[in-house]
XYZ file of C-alpha atoms in Angstrom:
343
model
C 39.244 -15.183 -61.414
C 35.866 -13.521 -62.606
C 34.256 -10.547 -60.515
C 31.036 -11.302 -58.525
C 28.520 -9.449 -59.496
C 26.397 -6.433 -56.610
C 23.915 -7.339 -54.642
C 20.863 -5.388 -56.571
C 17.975 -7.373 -56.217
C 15.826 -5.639 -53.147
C 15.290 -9.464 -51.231
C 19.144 -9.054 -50.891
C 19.228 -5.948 -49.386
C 16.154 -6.663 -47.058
C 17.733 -9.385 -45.960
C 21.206 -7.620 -45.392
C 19.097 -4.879 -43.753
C 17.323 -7.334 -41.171
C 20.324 -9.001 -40.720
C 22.121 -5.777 -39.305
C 19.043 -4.354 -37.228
C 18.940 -7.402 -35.384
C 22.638 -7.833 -34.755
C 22.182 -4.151 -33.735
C 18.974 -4.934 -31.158
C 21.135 -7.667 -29.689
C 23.771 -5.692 -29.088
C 21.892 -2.743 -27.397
C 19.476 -5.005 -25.259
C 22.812 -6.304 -23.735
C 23.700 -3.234 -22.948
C 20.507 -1.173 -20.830
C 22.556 0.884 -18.784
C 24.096 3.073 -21.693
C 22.356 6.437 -20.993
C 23.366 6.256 -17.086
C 26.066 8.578 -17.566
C 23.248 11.473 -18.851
C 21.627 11.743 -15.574
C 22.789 13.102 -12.201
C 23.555 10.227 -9.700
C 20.534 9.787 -6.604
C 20.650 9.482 -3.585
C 19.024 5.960 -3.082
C 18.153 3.793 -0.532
C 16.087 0.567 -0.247
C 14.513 1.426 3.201
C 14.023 5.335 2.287
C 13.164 5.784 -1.300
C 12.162 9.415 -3.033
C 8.519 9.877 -2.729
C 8.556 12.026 -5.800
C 9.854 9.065 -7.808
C 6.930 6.786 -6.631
C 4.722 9.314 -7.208
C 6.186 9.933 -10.725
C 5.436 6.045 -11.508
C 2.509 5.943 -9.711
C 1.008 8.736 -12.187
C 2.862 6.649 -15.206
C 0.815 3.371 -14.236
C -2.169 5.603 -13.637
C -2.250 5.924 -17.773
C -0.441 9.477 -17.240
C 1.914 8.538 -20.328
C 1.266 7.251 -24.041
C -1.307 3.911 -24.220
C 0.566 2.629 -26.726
C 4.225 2.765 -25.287
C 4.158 -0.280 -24.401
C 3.011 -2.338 -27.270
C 5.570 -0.272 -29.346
C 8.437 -0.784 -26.637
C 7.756 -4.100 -24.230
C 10.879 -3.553 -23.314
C 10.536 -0.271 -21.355
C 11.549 -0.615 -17.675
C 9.194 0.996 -15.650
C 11.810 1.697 -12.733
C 12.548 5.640 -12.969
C 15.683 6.883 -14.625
C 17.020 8.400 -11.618
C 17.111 4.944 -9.065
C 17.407 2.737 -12.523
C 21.467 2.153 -11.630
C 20.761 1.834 -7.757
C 17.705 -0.862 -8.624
C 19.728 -3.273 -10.949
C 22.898 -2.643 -8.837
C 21.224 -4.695 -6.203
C 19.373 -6.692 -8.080
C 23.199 -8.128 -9.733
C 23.712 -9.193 -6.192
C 21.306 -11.622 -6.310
C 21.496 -15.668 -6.864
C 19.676 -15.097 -9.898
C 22.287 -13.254 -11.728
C 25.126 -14.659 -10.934
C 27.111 -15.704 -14.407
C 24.779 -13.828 -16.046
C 27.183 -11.508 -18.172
C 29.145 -15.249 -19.342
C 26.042 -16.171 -20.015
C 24.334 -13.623 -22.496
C 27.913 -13.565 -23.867
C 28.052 -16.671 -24.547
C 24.546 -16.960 -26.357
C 25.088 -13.759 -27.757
C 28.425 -15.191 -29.774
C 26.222 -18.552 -30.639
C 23.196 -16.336 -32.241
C 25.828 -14.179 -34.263
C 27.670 -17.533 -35.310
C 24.775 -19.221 -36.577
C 23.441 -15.905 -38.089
C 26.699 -15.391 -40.058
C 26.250 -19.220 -41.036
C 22.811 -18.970 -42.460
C 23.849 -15.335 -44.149
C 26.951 -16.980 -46.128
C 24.939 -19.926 -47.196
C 22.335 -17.394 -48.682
C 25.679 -15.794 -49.854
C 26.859 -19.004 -51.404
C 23.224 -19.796 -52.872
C 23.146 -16.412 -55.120
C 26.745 -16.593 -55.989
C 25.982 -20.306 -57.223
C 23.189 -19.261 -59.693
C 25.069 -16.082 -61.125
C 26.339 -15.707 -64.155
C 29.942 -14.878 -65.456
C 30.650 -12.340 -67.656
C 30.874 -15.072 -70.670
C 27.524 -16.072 -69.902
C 28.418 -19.332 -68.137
C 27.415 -19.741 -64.402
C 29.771 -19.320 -61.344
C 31.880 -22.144 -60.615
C 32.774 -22.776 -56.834
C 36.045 -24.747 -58.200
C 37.701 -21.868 -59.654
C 37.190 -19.346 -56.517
C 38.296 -18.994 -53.156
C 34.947 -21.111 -51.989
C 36.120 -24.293 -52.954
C 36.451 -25.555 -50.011
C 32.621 -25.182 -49.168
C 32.144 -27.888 -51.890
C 35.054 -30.335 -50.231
C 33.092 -31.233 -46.991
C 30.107 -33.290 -46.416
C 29.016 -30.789 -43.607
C 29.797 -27.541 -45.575
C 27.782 -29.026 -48.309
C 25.071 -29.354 -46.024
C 24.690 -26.418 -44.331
C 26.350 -23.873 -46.962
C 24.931 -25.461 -49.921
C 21.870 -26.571 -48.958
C 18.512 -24.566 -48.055
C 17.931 -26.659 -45.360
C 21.428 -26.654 -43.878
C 20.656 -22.777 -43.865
C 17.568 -22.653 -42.396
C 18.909 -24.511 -39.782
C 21.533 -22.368 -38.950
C 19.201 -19.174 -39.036
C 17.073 -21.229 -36.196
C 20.028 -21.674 -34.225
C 21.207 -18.440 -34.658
C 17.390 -17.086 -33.512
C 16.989 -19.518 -30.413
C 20.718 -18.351 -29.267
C 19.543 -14.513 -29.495
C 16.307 -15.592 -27.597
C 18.353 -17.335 -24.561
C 20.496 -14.337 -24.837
C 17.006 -11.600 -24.814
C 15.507 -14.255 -22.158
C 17.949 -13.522 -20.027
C 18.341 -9.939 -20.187
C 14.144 -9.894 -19.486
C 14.539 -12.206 -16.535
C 17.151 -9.104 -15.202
C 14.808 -6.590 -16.025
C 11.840 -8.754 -14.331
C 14.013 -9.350 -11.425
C 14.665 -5.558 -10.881
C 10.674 -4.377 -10.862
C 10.327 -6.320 -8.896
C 12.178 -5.007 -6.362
C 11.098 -1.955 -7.145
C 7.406 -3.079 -6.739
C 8.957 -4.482 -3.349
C 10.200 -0.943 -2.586
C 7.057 0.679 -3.713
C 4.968 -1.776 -1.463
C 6.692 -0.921 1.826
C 6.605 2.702 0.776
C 3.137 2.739 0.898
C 2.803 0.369 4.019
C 4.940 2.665 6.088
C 2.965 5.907 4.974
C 0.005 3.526 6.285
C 1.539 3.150 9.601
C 2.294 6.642 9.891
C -1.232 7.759 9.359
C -2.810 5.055 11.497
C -0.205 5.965 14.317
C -1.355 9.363 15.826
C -5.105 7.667 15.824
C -3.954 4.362 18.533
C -1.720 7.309 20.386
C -4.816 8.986 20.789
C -7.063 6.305 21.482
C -4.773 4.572 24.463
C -3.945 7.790 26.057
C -7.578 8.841 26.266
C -8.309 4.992 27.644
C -5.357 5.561 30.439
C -6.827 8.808 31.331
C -10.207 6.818 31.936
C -8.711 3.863 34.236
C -6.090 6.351 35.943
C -9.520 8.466 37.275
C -11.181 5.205 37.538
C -8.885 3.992 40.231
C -8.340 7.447 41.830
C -12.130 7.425 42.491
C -12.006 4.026 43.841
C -8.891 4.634 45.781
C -11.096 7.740 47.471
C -14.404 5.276 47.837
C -12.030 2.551 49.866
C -10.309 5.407 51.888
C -14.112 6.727 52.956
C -14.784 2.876 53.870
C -12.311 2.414 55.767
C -12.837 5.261 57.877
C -16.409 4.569 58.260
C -16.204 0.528 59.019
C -13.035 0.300 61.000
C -14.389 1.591 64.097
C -17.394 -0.759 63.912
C -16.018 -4.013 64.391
C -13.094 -3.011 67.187
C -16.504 -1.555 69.530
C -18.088 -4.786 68.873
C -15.435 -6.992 69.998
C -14.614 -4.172 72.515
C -18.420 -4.827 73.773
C -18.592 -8.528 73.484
C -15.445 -9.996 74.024
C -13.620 -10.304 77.465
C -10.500 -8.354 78.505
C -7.865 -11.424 77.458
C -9.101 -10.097 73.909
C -8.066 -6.834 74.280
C -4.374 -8.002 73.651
C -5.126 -9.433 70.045
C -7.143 -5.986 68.860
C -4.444 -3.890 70.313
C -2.091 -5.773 67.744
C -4.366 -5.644 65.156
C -4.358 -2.296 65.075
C -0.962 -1.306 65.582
C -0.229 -3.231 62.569
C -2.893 -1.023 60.705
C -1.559 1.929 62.106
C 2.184 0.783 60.958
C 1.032 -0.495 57.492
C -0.964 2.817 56.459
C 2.314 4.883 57.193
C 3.973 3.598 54.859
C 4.001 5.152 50.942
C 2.070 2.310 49.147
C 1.182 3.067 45.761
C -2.227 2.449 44.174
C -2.155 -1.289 43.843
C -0.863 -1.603 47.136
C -3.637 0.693 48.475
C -6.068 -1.975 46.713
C -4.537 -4.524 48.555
C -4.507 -3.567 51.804
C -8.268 -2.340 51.268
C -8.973 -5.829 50.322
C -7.259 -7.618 53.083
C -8.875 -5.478 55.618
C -12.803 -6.148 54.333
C -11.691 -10.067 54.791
C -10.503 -9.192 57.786
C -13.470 -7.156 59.193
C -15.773 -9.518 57.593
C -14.427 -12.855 59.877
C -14.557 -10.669 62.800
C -18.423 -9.701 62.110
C -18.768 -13.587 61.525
C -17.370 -14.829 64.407
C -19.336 -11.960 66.370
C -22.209 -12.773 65.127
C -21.098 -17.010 65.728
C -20.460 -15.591 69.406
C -23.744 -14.381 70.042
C -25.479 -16.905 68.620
C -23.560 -19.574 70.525
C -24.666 -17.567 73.523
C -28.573 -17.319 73.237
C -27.892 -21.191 72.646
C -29.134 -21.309 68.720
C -25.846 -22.885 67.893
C -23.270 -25.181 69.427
C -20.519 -23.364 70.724
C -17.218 -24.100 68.570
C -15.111 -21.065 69.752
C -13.167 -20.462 72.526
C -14.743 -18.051 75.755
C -13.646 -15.090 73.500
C -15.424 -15.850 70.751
C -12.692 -14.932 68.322
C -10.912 -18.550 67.777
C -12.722 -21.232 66.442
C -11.351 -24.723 68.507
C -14.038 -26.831 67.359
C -16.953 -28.245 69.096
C -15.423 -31.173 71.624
C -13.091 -28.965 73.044
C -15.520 -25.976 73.141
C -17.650 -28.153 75.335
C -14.946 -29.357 77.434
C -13.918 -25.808 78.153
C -17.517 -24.457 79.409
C -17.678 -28.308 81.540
C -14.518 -27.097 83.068
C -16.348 -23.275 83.384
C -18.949 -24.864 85.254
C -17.394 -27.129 87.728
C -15.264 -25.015 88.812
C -17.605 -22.093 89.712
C -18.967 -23.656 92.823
C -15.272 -24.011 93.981
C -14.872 -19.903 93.325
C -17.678 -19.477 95.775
């Protein structure tokens, strides 16, 4: 068995070096959380958030931190250390990452596979073309590698530059699946913190707009309560000025079978203004009683128009009932004949 010979060309130790770094970058992008246990545990919650910490990132989008941090890192979360657990915590309980962790696993595993594959078939390459210390070149027979050269498919993708560029693509789309992934998590949590941030702000919004519509309607119920009081005061002073009116006019015009209907009238006045009515009711009642006082003025006025013979009569002799014209005239025909008897 002859000795291989050390890697000392610099392309192999690039390569080895690349190699490692992005085994390395795969392994801590799966794993974002690791510095969690340097920082105190928040008190978090996704209707009451720390204004200091959205203050904190508002200055950081401002441009309060490096211009170039994030070309050098894209991969900088810009949720704040101190909620950074809390944020992806409920962002795990989403549909979105369910399976996740079998997921980037299992992509993870393919990317190192096909990594390792394209790494020994560079492996097998240089070991191929080397030289043994009698000057003869490397024989795959006569090592423990023989049975890369006693397979089709190990031929192919061992032995072959193209079988090994293949497996370093494989390898590469695996470890982006398994980076996609991890970014759609990340993406996923700003944006409930954006979410947070955005109702932050629209409740501050609320807050200060508040006080201003308190203000605003209180002043504007002040107006209409001093509105009505000074109407309520108007329709008391009417109705102490225009209730007499209309009782002396039927007290002057009509007969004494009237008196009867007024005296009712008014004792329901009297019994409805004793009792406690509040301000509508007030309005009410004041309303009511100007349709009431205004038929009586119209049939008044009917009365004694019916009487200096401008209009046909359609009331009854007291002028307060409206009968209708045949049997208004049958009633003064029945007036008239029998006043001759009377005498």
């Amino acid at each position: 068995m002859c000795r291989n010979k050390p890697y000392t060309k610099p392309c192999h130790l690039l390569f080895l070096g690349l190699t490692v770094t992005c085994l390395f970058h795969s392994v801590d992008s799966f794993l974002p959380l690791k510095n969690y246990h340097h920082h105190t545990p928040a008190t978090f919650g996704l209707e009451k958030p720390s204004v200091t910490l959205f203050e904190q990132q508002k200055n950081d989008n401002d441009g309060g931190g490096n211009p170039l941090k994030a070309l050098f890192n894209p991969y900088e979360s810009k949720i704040p250390k101190e909620i950074e657990r809390e944020i992806y915590e409920a962002e795990g309980n989403t549909a979105a990452a369910q399976d996740r962790t079998t997921r980037v696993g299992f992509y993870t595993l393919l990317a190192v596979l096909g990594v390792g594959m394209a790494f020994f078939n560079f492996f097998i390459s240089q070991l191929r073309v080397s030289e043994t210390p009698d000057g003869s070149l490397f024989d795959l027979a006569d090592s423990s590698f023989a049975w890369v050269d006693g397979n089709f498919l190990t031929q192919f993708f061992f032995m072959n530059k193209i079988g090994g560029g293949l497996c370093l693509l494989f390898g590469a789309g695996a470890g982006l699946l398994a980076e996609a992934e991890l970014d759609t998590r990340r993406i996923n949590a700003e944006k409930i913190y954006d979410e947070l941030v955005r109702r932050r702000e629209k409740k501050e919004q609320k807050a200060a707009a508040a006080p201003s519509k308190k203000k605003k309607k209180k002043r504007k119920s002040t107006k209409e309560s001093k509105r009505l009081n000074a109407l309520v005061e108007v329709m008391e002073e009417s109705d102490a000025s225009t209730t007499p009116e209309p009782v002396q006019a039927e007290a002057e015009v009509a007969p004494k079978n009237s008196s009867a209907e007024l005296e009712t009238t008014e004792s329901t006045d009297a019994s409805g203004d004793t009792k406690d009515e509040g301000l509508f009711e007030k309005v009410k009642g004041f309303y009511e009683r100007a349709d009431t006082m205004a038929a009586s003025q119209a049939l008044l006025l009917n009365k004694k128009l019916e009487d200096a013979g401008v209009l046909d009569k359609i009331t009854d002799e007291t002028g307060l009932k409206v009968v209708g014209k045949e049997q208004a005239a049958a009633a003064a025909a029945k007036e008239e004949s029998s006043k001759p008897t009377e005498k």
